[in-house]
Short mmCIF file of C-alpha atoms in Angstrom, two decimals:
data_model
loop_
_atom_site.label_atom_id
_atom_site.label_comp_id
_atom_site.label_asym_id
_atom_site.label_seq_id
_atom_site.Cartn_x
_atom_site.Cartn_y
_atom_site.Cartn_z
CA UNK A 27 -22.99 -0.68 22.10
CA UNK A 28 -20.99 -3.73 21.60
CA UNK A 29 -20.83 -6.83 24.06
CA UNK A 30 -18.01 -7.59 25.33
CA UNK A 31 -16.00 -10.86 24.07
CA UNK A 32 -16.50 -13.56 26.06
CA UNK A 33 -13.47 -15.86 27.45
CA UNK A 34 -14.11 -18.62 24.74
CA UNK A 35 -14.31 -16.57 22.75
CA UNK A 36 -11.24 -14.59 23.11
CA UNK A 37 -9.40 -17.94 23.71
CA UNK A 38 -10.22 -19.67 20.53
CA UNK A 39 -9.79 -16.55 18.21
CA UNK A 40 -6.21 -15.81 19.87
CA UNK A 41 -5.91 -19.27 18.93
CA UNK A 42 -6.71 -18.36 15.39
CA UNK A 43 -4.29 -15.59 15.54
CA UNK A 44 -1.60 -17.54 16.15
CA UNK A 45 -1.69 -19.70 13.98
CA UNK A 46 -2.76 -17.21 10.68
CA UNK A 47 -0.35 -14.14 11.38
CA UNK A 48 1.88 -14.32 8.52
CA UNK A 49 0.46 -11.04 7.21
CA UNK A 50 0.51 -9.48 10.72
CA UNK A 51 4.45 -10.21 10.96
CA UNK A 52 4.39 -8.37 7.12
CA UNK A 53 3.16 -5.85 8.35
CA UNK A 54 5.42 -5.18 11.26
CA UNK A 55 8.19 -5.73 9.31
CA UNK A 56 6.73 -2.87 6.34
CA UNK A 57 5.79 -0.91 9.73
CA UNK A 58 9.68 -1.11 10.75
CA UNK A 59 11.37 -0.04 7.32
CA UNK A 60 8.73 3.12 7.15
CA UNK A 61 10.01 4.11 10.87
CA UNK A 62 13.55 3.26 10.28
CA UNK A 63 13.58 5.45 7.53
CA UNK A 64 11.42 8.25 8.56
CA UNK A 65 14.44 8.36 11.19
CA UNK A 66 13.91 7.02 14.48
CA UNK A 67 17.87 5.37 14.38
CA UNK A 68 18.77 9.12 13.72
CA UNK A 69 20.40 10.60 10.86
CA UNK A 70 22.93 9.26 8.31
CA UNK A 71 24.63 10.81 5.32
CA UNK A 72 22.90 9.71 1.82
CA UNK A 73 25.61 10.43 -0.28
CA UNK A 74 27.88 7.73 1.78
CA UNK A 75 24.83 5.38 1.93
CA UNK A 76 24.96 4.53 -1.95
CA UNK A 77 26.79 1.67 -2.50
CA UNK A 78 28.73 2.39 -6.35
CA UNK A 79 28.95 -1.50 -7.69
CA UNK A 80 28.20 -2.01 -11.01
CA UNK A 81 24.92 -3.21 -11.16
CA UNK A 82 21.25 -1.96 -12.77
CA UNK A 83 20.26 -0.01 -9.61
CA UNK A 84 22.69 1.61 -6.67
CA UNK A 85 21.85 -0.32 -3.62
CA UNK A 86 21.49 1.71 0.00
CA UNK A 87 23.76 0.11 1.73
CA UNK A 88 21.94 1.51 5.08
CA UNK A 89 18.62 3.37 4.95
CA UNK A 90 19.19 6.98 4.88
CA UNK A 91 16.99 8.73 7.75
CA UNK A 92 15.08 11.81 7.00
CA UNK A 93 15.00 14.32 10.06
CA UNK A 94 12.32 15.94 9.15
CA UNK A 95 10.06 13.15 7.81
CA UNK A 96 6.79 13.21 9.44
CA UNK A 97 3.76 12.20 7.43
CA UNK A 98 3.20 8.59 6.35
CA UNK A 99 0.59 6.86 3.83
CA UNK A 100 0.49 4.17 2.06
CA UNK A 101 -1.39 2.86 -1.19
CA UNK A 102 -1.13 -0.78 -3.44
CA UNK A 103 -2.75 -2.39 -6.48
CA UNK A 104 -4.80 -5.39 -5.71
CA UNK A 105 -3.32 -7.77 -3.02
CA UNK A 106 -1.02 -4.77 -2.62
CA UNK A 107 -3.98 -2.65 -2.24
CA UNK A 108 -5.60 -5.36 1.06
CA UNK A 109 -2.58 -5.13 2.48
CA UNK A 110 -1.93 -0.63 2.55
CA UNK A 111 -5.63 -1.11 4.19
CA UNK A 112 -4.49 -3.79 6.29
CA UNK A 113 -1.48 -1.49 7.49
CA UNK A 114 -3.22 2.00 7.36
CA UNK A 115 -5.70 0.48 9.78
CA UNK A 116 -3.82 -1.38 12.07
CA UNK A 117 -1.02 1.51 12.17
CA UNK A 118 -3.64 4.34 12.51
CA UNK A 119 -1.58 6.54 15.15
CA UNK A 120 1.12 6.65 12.43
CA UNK A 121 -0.42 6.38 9.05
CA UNK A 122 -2.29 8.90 8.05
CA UNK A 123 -3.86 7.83 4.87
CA UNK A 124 -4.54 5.20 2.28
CA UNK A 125 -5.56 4.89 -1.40
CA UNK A 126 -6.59 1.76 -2.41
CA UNK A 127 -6.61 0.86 -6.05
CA UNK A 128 -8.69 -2.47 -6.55
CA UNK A 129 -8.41 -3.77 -3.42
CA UNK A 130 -10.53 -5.19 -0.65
CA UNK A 131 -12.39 -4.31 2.66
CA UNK A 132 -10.04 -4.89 5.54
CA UNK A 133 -8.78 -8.99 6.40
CA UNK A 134 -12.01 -9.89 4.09
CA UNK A 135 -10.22 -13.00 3.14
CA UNK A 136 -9.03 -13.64 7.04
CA UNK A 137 -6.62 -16.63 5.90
CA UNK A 138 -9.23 -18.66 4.71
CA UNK A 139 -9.69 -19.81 0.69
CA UNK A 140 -13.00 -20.38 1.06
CA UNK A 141 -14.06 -16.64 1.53
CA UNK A 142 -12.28 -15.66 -2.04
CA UNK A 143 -15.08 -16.06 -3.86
CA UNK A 144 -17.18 -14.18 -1.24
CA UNK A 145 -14.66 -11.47 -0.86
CA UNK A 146 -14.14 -11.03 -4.76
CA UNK A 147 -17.45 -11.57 -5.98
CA UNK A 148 -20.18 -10.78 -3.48
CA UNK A 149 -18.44 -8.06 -1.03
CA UNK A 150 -22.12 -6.99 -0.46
CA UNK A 151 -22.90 -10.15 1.37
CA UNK A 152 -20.84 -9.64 3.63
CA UNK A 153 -22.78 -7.72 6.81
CA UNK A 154 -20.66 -5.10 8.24
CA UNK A 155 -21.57 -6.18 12.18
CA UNK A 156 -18.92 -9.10 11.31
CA UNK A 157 -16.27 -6.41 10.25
CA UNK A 158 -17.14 -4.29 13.63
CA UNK A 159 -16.58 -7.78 15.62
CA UNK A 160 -13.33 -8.24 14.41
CA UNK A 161 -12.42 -5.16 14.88
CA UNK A 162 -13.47 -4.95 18.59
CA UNK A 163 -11.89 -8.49 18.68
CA UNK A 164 -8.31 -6.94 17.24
CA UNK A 165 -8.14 -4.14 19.47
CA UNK A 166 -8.72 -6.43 22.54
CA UNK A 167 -5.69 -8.04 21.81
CA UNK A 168 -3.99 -5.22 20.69
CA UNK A 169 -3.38 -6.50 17.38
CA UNK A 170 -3.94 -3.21 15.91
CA UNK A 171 -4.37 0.68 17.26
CA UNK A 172 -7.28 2.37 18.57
CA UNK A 173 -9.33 2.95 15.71
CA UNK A 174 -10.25 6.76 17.17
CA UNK A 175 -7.12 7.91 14.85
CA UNK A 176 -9.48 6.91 11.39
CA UNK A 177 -11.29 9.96 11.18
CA UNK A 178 -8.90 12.22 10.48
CA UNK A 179 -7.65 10.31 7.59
CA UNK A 180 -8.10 10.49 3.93
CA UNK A 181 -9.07 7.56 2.03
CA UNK A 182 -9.31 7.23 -1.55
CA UNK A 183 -10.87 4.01 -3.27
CA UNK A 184 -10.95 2.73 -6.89
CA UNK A 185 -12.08 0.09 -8.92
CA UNK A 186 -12.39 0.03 -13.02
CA UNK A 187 -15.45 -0.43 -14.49
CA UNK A 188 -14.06 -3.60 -16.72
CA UNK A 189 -12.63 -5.63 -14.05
CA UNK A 190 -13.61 -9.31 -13.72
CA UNK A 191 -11.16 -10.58 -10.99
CA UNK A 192 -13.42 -8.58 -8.56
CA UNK A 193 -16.16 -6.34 -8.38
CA UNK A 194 -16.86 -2.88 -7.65
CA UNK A 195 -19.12 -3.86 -4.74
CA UNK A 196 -15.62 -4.77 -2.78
CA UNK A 197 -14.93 -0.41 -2.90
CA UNK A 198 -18.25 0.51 -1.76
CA UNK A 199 -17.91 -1.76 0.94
CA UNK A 200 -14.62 -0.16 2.20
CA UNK A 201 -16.20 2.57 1.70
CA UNK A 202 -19.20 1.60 3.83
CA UNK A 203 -16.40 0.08 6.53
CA UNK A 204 -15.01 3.89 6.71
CA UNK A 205 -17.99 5.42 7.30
CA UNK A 206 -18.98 3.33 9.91
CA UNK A 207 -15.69 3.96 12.00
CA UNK A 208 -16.71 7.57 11.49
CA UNK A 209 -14.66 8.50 8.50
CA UNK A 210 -16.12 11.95 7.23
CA UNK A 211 -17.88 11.38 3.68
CA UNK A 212 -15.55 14.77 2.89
CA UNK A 213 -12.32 12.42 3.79
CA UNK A 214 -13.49 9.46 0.74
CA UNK A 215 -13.24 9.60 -2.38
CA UNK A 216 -14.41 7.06 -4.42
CA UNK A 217 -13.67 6.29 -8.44
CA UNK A 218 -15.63 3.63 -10.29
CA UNK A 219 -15.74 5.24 -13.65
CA UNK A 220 -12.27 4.06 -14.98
CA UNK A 221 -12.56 1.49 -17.68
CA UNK A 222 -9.49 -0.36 -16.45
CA UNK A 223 -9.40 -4.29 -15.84
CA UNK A 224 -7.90 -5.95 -12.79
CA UNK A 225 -4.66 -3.77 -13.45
CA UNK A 226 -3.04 -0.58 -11.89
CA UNK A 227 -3.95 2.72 -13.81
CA UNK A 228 -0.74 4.69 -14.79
CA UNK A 229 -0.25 6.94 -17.41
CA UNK A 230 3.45 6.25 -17.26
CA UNK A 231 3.25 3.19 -18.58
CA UNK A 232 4.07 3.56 -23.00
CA UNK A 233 4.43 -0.24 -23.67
CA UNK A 234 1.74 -0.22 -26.42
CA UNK A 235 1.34 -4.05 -26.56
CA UNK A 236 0.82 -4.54 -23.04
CA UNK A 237 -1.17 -1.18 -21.90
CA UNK A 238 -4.14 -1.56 -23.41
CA UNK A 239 -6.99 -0.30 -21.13
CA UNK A 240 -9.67 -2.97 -21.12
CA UNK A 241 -11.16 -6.19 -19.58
CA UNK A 242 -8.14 -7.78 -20.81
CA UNK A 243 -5.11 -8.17 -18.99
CA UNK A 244 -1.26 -8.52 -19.20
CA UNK A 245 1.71 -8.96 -17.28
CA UNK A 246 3.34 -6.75 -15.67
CA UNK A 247 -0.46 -5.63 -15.17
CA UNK A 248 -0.44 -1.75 -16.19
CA UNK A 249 -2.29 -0.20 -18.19
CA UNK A 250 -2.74 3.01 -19.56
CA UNK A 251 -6.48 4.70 -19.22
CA UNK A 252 -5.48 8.11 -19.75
CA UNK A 253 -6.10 9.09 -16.57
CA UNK A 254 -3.33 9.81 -13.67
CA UNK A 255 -4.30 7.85 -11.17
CA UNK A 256 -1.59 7.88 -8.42
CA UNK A 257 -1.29 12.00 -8.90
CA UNK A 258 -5.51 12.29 -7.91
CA UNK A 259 -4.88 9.82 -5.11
CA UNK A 260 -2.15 11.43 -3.89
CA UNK A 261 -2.97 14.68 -4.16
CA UNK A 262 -6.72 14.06 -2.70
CA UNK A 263 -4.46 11.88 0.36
CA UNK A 264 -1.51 13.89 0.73
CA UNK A 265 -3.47 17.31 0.69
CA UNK A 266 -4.06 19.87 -1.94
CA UNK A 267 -1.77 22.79 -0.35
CA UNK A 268 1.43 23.21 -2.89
CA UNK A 269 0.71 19.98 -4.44
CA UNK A 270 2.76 19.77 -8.27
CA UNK A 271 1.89 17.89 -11.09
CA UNK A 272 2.68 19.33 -13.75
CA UNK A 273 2.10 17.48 -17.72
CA UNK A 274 4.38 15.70 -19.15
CA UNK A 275 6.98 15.83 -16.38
CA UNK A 276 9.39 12.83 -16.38
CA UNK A 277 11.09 11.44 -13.12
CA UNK A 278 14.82 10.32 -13.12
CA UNK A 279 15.26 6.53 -12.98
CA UNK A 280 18.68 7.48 -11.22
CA UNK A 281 16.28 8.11 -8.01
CA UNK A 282 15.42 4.92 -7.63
CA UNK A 283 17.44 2.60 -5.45
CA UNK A 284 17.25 -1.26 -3.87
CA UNK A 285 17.12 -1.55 -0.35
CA UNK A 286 17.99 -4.92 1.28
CA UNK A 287 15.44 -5.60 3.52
CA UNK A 288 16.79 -9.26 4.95
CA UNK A 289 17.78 -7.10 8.20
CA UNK A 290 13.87 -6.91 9.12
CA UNK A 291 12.86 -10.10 7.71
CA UNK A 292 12.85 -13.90 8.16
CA UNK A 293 11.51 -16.77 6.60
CA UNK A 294 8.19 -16.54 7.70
CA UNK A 295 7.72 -13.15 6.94
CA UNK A 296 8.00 -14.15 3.16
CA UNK A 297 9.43 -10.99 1.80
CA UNK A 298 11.87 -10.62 -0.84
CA UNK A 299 15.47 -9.96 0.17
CA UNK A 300 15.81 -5.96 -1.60
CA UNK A 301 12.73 -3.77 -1.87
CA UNK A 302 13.11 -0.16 -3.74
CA UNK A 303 13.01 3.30 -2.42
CA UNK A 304 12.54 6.88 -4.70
CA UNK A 305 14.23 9.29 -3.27
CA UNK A 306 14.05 12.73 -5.05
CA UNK A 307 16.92 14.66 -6.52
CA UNK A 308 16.11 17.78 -4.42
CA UNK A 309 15.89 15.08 -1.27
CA UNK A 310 19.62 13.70 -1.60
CA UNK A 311 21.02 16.91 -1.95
CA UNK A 312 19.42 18.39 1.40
CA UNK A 313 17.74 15.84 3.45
CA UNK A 314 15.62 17.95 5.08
CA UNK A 315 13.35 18.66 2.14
CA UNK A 316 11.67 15.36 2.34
CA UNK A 317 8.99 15.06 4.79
CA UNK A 318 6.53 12.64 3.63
CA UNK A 319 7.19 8.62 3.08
CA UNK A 320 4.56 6.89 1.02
CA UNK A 321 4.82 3.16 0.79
CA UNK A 322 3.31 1.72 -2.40
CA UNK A 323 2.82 -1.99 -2.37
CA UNK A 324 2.62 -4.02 -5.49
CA UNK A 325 -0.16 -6.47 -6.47
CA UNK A 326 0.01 -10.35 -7.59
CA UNK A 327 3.21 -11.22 -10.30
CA UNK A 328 4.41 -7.47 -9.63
CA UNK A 329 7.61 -8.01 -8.07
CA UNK A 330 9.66 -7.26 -10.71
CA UNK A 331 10.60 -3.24 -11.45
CA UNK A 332 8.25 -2.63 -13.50
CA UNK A 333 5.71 -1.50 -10.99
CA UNK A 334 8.48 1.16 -9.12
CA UNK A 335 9.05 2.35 -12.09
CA UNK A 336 5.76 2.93 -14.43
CA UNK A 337 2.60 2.87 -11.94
CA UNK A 338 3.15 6.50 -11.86
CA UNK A 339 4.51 7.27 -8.32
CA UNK A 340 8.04 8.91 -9.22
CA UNK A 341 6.85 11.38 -11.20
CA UNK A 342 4.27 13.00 -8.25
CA UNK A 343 7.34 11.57 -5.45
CA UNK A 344 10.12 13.98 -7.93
CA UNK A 345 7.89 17.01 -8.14
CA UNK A 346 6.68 17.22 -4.55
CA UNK A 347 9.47 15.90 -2.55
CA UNK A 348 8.16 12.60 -1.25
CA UNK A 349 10.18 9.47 -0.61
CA UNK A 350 8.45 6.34 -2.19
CA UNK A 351 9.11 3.42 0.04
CA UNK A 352 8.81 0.06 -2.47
CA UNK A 353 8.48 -3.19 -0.15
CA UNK A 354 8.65 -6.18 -2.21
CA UNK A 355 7.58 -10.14 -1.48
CA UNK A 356 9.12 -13.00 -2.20
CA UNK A 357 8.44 -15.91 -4.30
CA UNK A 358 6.34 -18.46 -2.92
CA UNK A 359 4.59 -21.72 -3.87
CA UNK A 360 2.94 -22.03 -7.11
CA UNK A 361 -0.64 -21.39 -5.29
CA UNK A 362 0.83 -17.77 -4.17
CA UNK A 363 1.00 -15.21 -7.26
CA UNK A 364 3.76 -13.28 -5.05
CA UNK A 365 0.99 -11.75 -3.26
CA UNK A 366 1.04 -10.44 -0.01
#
């Protein structure tokens, strides 16, 4: 068992807290959009909600609320990827899974540039008592939720083989990190055999100049293995029961909206001012057919819309009725790659 924190303890790492929560207020405000729109400010008429200007995307001018919306998980590419664990873990009670594409173990880097290179390059340093002590140390001050809700999640890791920004090891110790807060080996899945570099793995992505699947990289940081990433994640996350995904199926670009997410932000929260949502054809016709949100969170120099629209989530969100929630960052300084 555990010790107990002492008082100085506690003291100086509320301290710490307080001064280093830029990603916790993120992730209340990501937490907030998901709610809002799975429909705790009731229900509201889609059709009404688009707003008709002229412009490259319809805008919501409110979020549309989904009465029966129920299930939420989230997923991300690289610093998109830290931050669904980041939220999947400290919003346990509500999410209910995570796939994690590249990413690291949970607040490896904890605000501190020192521990990149430790967090990138030798996750298996790391011992996972100091994981377990934060933990203990977050749910004392009820930074996140009880972390009795984890088992019953699904969590699906990958990493390609031919990625230098970080290594595999970072994975297996997620991986390690669920098991030891009881996740079921059954619940993980874990993919290392992708020959993908520090990019996310979509085979909607036809831009044959910028695809290539290798070590080497490209903005806007897709590229195309041949293998469907997102549909495996999701479908190994989501469940198996009456999941679609049929070949060569192509989702309508018409489905994807902006959102303007100043509402739930502020400066410090450093996220953009619109965000995207996918909302199926079948969904805006009857709202009730929707009842899973998935919020996919782009990775570093991603915030354009080439990441909703080619890392492969429309085409599983079209065929099997789920809403793909988009939330976007801002632009920061030039040591920030509009990461979260």
């Amino acid at each position: 068992m555990r010790q107990p924190l002492e008082n100085t303890t506690r003291l100086s790492f509320h301290s710490n807290i307080i001064n280093n929560n830029n990603n916790i207020c993120r992730l209340v405000v990501v937490v907030l959009i998901a709610i809002i729109v799975v429909g705790f400010f009731g229900s509201s008429s889609l059709v009404n909600a688009i707003n008709q200007q002229e412009e490259e995307y319809k805008t919501l001018d409110n979020l549309p609320s989904f009465s029966k919306l129920k299930n939420l998980t989230v997923s991300g590419f690289g610093a998109g990827a830290s931050m669904a664990i980041m939220m999947q873990v400290a919003h346990s009670q509500k999410v209910g899974g995570v796939a994690s594409f590249s990413g690291l173990p949970y607040y490896c880097v904890k605000n501190n540039m020192s521990r990149l290179e430790t967090c990138f390059k030798h996750t298996e340093k790391i011992p996972m008592s100091e994981f377990m002590e934060m933990f203990d140390k977050f749910i004392y001050f009820n930074l996140i939720d009880n972390l009795d809700h984890l088992p019953s999640h699904k969590i699906y890791l990958q990493s390609g083989s031919k990625d230098k920004s970080l290594t595999q090891q970072a994975a297996l110790k997620s991986k390690e990190m669920y098991e030891t807060l009881g996740v079921p080996k059954g619940n993980i899945k874990t993919v290392l055999d992708i020959p993908s570099g520090h990019s996310m793995v979509s085979v909607d992505y036809a831009n044959a100049e910028k695809n290539q699947c290798g070590e080497k990289i490209k903005e806007p940081y897709i590229q195309n293995c041949g293998f469907d990433l997102v549909g495996d994640a999701l479908k190994f996350v989501i469940g198996e029961d009456n999941f679609v995904n049929e070949a060569n199926f192509v989702a309508s670009a018409e489905n994807l909206f902006k959102i303007d997410q100043r509402p739930f932000d502020s400066e410090r929260h450093l996220m953009g001012d619109f965000g995207y949502i996918y909302i199926p054809s079948a969904c805006q016709k009857d709202e009730t057919k929707c009842k899973h949100i998935h919020v996919a969170f782009h990775g570093c120099d991603q915030t354009g819309d080439e990441f909703p629209l080619y890392s492969g989530y429309n085409r599983i969100a079209e065929q099997n009725n789920i809403v793909v929630l988009y939330p976007r960052t801002a632009v920061q300084d030039r040591f920030n790659p509009h990461a979260w």
